mmCIF file of C-alpha atoms and ligand atoms in Angstrom:
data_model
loop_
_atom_site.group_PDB
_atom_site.id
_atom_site.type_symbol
_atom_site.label_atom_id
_atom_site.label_comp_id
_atom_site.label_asym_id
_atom_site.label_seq_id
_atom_site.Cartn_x
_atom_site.Cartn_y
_atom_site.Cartn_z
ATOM 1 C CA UNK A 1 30.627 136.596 67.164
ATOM 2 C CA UNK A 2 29.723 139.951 65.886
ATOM 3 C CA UNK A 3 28.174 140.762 62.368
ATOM 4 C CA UNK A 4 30.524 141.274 59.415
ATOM 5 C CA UNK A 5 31.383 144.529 58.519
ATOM 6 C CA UNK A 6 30.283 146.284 54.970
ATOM 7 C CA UNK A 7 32.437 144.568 52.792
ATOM 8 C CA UNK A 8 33.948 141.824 54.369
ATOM 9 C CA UNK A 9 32.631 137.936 54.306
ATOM 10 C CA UNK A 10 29.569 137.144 56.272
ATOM 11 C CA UNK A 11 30.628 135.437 59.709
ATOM 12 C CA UNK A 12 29.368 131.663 58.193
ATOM 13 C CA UNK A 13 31.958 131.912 55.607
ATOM 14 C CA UNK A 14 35.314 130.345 55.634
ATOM 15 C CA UNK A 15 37.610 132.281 57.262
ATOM 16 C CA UNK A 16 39.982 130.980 54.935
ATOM 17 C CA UNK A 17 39.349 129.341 51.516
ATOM 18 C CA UNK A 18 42.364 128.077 49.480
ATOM 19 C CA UNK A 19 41.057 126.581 46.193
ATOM 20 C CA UNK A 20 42.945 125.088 43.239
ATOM 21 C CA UNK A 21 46.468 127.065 44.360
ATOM 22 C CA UNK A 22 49.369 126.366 42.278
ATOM 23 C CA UNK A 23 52.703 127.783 44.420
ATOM 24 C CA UNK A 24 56.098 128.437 43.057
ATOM 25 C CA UNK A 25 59.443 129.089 44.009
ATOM 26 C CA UNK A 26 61.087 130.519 40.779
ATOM 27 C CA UNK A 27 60.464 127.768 38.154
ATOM 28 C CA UNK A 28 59.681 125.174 40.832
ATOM 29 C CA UNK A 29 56.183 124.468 41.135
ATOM 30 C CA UNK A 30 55.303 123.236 44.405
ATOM 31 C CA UNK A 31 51.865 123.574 44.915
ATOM 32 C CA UNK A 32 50.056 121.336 42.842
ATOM 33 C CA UNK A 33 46.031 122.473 43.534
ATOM 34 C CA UNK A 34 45.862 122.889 47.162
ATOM 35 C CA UNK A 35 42.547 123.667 48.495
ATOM 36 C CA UNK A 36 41.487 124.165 52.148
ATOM 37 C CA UNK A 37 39.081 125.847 54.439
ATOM 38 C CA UNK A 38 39.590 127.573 57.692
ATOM 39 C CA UNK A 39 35.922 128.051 59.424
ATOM 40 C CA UNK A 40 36.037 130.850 62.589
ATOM 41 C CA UNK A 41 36.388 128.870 65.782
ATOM 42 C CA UNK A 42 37.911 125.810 63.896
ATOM 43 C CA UNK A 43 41.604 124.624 64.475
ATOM 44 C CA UNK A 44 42.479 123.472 61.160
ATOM 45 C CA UNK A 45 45.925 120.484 61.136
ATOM 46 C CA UNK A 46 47.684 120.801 57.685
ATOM 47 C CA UNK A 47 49.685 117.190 58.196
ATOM 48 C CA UNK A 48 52.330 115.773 55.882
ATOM 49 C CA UNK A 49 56.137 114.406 55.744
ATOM 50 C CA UNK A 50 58.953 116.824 55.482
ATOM 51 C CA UNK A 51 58.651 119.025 52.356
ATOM 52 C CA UNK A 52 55.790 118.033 51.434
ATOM 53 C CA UNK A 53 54.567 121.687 50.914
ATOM 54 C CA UNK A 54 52.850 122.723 54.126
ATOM 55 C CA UNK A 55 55.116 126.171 54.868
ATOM 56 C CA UNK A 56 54.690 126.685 51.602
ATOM 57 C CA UNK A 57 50.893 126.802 51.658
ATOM 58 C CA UNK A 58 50.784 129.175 54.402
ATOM 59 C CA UNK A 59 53.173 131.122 52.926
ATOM 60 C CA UNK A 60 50.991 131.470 49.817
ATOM 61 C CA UNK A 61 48.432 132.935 52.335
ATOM 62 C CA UNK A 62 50.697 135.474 53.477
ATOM 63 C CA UNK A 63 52.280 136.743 49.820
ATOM 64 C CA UNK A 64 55.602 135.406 50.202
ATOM 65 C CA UNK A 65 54.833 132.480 46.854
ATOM 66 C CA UNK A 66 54.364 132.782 43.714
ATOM 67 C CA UNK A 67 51.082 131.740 43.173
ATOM 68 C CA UNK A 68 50.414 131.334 39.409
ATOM 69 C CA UNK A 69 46.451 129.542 39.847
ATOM 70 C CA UNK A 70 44.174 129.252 41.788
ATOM 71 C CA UNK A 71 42.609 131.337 44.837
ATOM 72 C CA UNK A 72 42.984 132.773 48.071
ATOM 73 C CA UNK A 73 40.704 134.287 50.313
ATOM 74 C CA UNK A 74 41.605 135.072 53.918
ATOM 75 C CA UNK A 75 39.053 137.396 56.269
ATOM 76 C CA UNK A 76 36.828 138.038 53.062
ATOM 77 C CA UNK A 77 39.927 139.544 50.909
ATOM 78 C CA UNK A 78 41.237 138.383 48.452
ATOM 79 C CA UNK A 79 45.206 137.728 49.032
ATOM 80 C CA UNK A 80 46.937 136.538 45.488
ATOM 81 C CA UNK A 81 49.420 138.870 44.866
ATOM 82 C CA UNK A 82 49.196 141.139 47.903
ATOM 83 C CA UNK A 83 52.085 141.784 50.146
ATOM 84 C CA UNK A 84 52.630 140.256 53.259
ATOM 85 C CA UNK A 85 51.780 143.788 54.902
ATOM 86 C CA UNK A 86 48.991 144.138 53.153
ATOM 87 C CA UNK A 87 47.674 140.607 54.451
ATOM 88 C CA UNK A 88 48.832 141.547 57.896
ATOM 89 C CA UNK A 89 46.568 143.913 58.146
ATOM 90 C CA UNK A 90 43.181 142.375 57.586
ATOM 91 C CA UNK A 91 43.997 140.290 60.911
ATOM 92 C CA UNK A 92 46.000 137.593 59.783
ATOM 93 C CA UNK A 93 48.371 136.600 61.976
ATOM 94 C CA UNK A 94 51.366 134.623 61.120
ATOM 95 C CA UNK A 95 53.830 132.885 63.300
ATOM 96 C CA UNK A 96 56.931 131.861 60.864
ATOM 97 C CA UNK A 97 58.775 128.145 61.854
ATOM 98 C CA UNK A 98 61.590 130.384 63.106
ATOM 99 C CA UNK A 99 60.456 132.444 65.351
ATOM 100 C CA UNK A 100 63.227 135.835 64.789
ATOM 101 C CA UNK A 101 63.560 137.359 67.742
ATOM 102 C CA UNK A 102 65.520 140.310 67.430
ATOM 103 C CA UNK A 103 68.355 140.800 69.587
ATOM 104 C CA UNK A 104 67.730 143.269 72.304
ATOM 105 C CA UNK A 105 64.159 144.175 71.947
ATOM 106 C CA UNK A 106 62.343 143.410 75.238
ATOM 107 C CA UNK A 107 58.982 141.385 74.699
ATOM 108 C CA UNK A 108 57.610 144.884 75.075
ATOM 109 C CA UNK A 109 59.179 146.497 72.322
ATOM 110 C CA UNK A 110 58.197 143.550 70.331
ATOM 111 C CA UNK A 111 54.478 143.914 71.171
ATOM 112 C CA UNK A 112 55.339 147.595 70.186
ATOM 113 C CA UNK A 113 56.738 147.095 66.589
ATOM 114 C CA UNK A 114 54.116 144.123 65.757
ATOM 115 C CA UNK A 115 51.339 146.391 66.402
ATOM 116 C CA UNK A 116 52.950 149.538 64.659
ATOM 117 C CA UNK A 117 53.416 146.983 60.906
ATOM 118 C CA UNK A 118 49.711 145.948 61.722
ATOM 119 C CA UNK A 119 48.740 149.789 61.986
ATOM 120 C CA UNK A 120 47.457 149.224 65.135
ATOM 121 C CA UNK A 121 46.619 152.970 66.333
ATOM 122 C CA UNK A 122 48.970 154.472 69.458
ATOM 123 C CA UNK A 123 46.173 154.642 71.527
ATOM 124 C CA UNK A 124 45.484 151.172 71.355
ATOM 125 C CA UNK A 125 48.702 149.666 71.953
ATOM 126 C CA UNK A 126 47.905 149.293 75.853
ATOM 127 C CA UNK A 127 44.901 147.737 75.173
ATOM 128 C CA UNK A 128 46.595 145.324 72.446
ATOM 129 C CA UNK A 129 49.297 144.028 74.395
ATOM 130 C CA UNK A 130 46.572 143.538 77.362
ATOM 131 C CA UNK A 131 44.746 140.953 74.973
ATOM 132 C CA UNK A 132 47.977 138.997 74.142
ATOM 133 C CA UNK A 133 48.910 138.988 78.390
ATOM 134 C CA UNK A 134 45.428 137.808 78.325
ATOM 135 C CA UNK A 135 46.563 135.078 76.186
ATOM 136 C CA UNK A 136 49.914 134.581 77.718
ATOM 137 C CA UNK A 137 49.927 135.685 81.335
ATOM 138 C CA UNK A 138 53.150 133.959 82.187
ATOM 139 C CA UNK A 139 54.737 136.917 79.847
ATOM 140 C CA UNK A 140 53.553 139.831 81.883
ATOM 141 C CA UNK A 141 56.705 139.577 84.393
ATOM 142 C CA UNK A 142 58.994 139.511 81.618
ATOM 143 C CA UNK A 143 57.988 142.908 80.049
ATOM 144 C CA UNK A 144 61.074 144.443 79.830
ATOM 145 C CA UNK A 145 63.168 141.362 79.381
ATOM 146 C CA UNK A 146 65.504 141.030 75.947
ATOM 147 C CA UNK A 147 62.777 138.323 74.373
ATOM 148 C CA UNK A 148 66.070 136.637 72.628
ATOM 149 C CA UNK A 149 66.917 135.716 76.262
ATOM 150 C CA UNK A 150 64.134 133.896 77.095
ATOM 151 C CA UNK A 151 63.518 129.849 77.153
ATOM 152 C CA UNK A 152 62.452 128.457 73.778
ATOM 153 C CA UNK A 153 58.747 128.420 74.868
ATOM 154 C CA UNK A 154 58.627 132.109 75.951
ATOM 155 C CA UNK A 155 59.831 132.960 72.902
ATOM 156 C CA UNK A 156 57.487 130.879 71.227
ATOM 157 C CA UNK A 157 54.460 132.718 73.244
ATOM 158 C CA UNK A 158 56.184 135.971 72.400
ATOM 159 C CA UNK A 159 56.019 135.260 68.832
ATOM 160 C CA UNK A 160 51.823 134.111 69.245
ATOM 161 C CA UNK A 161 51.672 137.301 70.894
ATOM 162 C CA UNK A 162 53.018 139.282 68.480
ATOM 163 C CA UNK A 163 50.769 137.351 65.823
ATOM 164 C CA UNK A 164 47.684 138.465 67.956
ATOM 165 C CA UNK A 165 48.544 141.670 68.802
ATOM 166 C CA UNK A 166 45.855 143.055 65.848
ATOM 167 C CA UNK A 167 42.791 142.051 66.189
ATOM 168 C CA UNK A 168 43.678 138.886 64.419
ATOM 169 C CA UNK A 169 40.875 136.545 63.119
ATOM 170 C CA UNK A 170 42.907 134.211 61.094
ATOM 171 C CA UNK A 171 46.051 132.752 62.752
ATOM 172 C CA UNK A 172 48.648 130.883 60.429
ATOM 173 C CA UNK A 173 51.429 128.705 62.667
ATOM 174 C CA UNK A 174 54.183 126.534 61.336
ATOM 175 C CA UNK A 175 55.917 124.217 63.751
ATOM 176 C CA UNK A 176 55.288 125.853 66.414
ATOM 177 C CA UNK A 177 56.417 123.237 68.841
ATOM 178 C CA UNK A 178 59.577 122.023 67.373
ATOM 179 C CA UNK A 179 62.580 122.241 69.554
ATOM 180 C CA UNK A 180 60.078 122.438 72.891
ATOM 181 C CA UNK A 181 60.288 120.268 75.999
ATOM 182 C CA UNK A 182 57.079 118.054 75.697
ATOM 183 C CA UNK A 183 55.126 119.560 78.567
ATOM 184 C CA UNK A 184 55.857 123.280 76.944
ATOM 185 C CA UNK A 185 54.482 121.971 73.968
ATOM 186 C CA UNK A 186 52.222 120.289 75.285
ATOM 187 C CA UNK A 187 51.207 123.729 77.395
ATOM 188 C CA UNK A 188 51.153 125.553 73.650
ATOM 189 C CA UNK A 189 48.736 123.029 72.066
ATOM 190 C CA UNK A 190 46.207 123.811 74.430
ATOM 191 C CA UNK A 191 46.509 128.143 74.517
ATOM 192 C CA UNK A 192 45.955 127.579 70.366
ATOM 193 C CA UNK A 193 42.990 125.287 71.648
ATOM 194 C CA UNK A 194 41.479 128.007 73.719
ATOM 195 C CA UNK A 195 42.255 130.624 70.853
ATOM 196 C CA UNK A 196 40.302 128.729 68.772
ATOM 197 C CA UNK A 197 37.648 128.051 71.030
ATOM 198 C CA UNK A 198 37.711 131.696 71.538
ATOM 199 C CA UNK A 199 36.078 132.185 67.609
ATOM 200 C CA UNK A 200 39.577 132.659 66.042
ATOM 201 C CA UNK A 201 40.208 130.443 62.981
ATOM 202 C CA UNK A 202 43.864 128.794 63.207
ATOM 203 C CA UNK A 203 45.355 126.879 60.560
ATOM 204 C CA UNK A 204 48.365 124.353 62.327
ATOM 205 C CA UNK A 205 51.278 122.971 60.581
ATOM 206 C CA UNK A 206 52.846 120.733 62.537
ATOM 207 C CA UNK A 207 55.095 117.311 62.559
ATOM 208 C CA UNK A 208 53.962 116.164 65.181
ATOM 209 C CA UNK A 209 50.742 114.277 64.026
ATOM 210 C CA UNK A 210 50.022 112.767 67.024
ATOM 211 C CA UNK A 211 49.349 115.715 69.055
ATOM 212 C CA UNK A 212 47.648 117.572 66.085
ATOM 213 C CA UNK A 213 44.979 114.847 65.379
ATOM 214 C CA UNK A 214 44.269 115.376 69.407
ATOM 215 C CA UNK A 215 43.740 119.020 69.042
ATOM 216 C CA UNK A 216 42.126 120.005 65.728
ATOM 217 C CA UNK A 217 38.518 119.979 64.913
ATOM 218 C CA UNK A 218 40.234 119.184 60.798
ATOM 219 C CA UNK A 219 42.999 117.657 59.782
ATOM 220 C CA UNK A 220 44.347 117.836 55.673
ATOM 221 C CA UNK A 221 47.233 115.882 54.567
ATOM 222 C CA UNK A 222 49.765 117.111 51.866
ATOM 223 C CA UNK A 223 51.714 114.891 49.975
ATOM 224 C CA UNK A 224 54.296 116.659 47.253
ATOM 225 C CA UNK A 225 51.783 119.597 46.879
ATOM 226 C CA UNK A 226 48.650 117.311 46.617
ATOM 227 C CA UNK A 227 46.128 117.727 49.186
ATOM 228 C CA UNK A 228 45.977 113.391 49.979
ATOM 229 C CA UNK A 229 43.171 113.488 52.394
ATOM 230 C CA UNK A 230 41.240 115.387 54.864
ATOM 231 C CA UNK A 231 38.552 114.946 57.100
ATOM 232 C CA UNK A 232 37.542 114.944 60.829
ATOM 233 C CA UNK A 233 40.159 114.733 63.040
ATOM 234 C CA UNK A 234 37.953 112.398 65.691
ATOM 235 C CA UNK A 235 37.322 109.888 62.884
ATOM 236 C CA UNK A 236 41.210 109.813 61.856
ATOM 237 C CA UNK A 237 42.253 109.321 65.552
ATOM 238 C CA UNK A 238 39.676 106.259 65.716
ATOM 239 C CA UNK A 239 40.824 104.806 62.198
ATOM 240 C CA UNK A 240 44.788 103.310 62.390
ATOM 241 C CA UNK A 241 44.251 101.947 58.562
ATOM 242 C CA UNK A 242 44.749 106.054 57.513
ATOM 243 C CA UNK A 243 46.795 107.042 60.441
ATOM 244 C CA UNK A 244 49.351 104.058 58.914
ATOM 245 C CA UNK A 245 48.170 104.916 55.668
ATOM 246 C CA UNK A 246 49.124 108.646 55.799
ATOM 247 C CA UNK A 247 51.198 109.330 58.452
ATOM 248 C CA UNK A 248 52.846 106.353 59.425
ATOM 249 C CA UNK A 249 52.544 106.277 62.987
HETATM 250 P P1 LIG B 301 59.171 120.837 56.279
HETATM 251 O O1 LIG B 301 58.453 120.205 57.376
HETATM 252 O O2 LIG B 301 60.449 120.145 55.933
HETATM 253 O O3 LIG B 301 59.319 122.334 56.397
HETATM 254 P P2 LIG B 301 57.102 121.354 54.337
HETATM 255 O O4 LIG B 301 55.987 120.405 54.085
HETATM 256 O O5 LIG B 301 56.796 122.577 55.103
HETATM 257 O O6 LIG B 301 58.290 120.549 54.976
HETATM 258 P P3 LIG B 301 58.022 123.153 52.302
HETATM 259 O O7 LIG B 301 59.002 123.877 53.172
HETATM 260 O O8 LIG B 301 56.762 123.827 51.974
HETATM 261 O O9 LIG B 301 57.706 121.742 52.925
HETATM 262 O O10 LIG B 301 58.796 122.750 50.966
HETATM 263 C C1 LIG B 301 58.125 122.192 49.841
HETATM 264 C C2 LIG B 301 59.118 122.029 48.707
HETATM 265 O O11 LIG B 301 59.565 123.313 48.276
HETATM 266 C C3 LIG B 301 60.359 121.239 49.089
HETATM 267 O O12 LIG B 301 60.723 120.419 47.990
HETATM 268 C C4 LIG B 301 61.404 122.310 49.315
HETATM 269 O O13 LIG B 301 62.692 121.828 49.008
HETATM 270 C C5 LIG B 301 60.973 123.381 48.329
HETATM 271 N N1 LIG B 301 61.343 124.725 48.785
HETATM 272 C C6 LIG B 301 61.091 125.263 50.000
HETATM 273 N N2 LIG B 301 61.542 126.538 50.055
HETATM 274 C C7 LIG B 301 62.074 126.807 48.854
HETATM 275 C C8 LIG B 301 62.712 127.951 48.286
HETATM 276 N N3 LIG B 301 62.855 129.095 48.975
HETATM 277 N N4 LIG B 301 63.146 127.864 47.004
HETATM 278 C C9 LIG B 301 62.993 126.734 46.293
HETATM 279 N N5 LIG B 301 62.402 125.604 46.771
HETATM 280 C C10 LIG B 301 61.954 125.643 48.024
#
């Protein structure tokens, strides 16, 4: 881990601290006081039933909410009210529950245009998608393949990549595994593992608990925009009172 630069959060600080956030979608107020921490190196589960809130938070994080109270502070900037771009660019990365691939764009040319929004320079677009192959090298032979023509968990890697293509220290993923043949999933779980290992902070949404209470260092439950309990993953795995509790499993 290198020292922070002039200006940004020293390295002990959250990588991302939510506090107090209340999130709206026109008059509907959705986020009712969400707080959270993302610590560099940590893989962070945010847990709950279906609309429950969890997109929503991270899409607080990247601009796309309302967010009337409360704040946000991702990679030692301040967020509220910033555009997604903006975000972007202090090396957040954010993989969306759909994962929009656009229609004849090899996985190339999608490296290409996800490093141009995050202002990566020209020169360092070689060097960029190196990092991501890095990452993902079951990509590298599909280069110049139309990405929307890939299996469901190339894509899925394509759209990591494209999340990490800019020196990204926060990563934000919703869902990631839905629609994926267990072992793919299973396959994905473990490269977010490693990129949190790695000193990258990642912040998980996910449905399926099971496999997030195996994999994150910090699990947070959200109940209709309440944060209803958080803690150590380890100690929820070992406790079936909460995982009933919570997450009915
Ligand atoms: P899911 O797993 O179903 O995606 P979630 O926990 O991610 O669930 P959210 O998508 O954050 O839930 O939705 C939280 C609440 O906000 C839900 O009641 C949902 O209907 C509502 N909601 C989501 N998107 C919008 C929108 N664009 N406009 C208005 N309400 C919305």
């Amino acid at each position: 881990m290198t020292a922070a630069a002039p200006g940004r959060a020293p390295v002990d600080a959250p990588l991302l601290a939510v506090g107090g956030v209340q999130g709206y979608y026109g008059l509907a107020h959705v986020l009712q006081g969400v707080s959270l921490t993302v610590q560099p190196g940590e893989l962070v589960a945010l847990l709950g039933r279906n609309g429950a809130g969890k997109t929503t938070t991270v899409k607080a994080v990247m601009g796309m909410v309302s967010v009337r109270g409360g704040h946000i502070c991702a990679a030692g900037h301040d967020v509220v009210g910033l555009a997604t771009e903006r975000v972007a660019q202090f090396g957040i990365g954010y993989v969306p529950e759909d994962r929009r691939m656009f229609p004849g764009l090899t996985v190339r040319e999608n490296f290409r245009l996800a490093a141009l929004g995050a202002r990566v320079p020209k020169g360092e677009h070689a060097a960029a998608q190196g990092r991501v192959l890095e990452v993902f090298p079951q990509l590298e032979p599909h280069l110049d393949r139309d990405a929307s023509r890939l299996s469901g968990g190339q894509q899925q890697m394509v759209a990591v990549g494209r999340a990490l293509i800019c020196g990204t220290r926060l990563l934000l993923v919703d869902e990631i595994t839905q629609g994926l043949a267990p072992i793919i999933a299973t396959e994905m779980a473990r490269t977010l593992r490693r990129v949190a290992d790695e000193g990258l902070g990642v912040l998980l949404v996910e449905q399926n608990s099971q496999m997030a209470l195996e994999l994150a260092d910090r699990v947070y439950v959200l109940d209709q925009g309440v944060i209803v309990a958080s803690g150590e993953a380890a100690a929820m795995r070992a406790d079936p009172t909460w995982m009933q509790q919570y997450l009915q499993l």
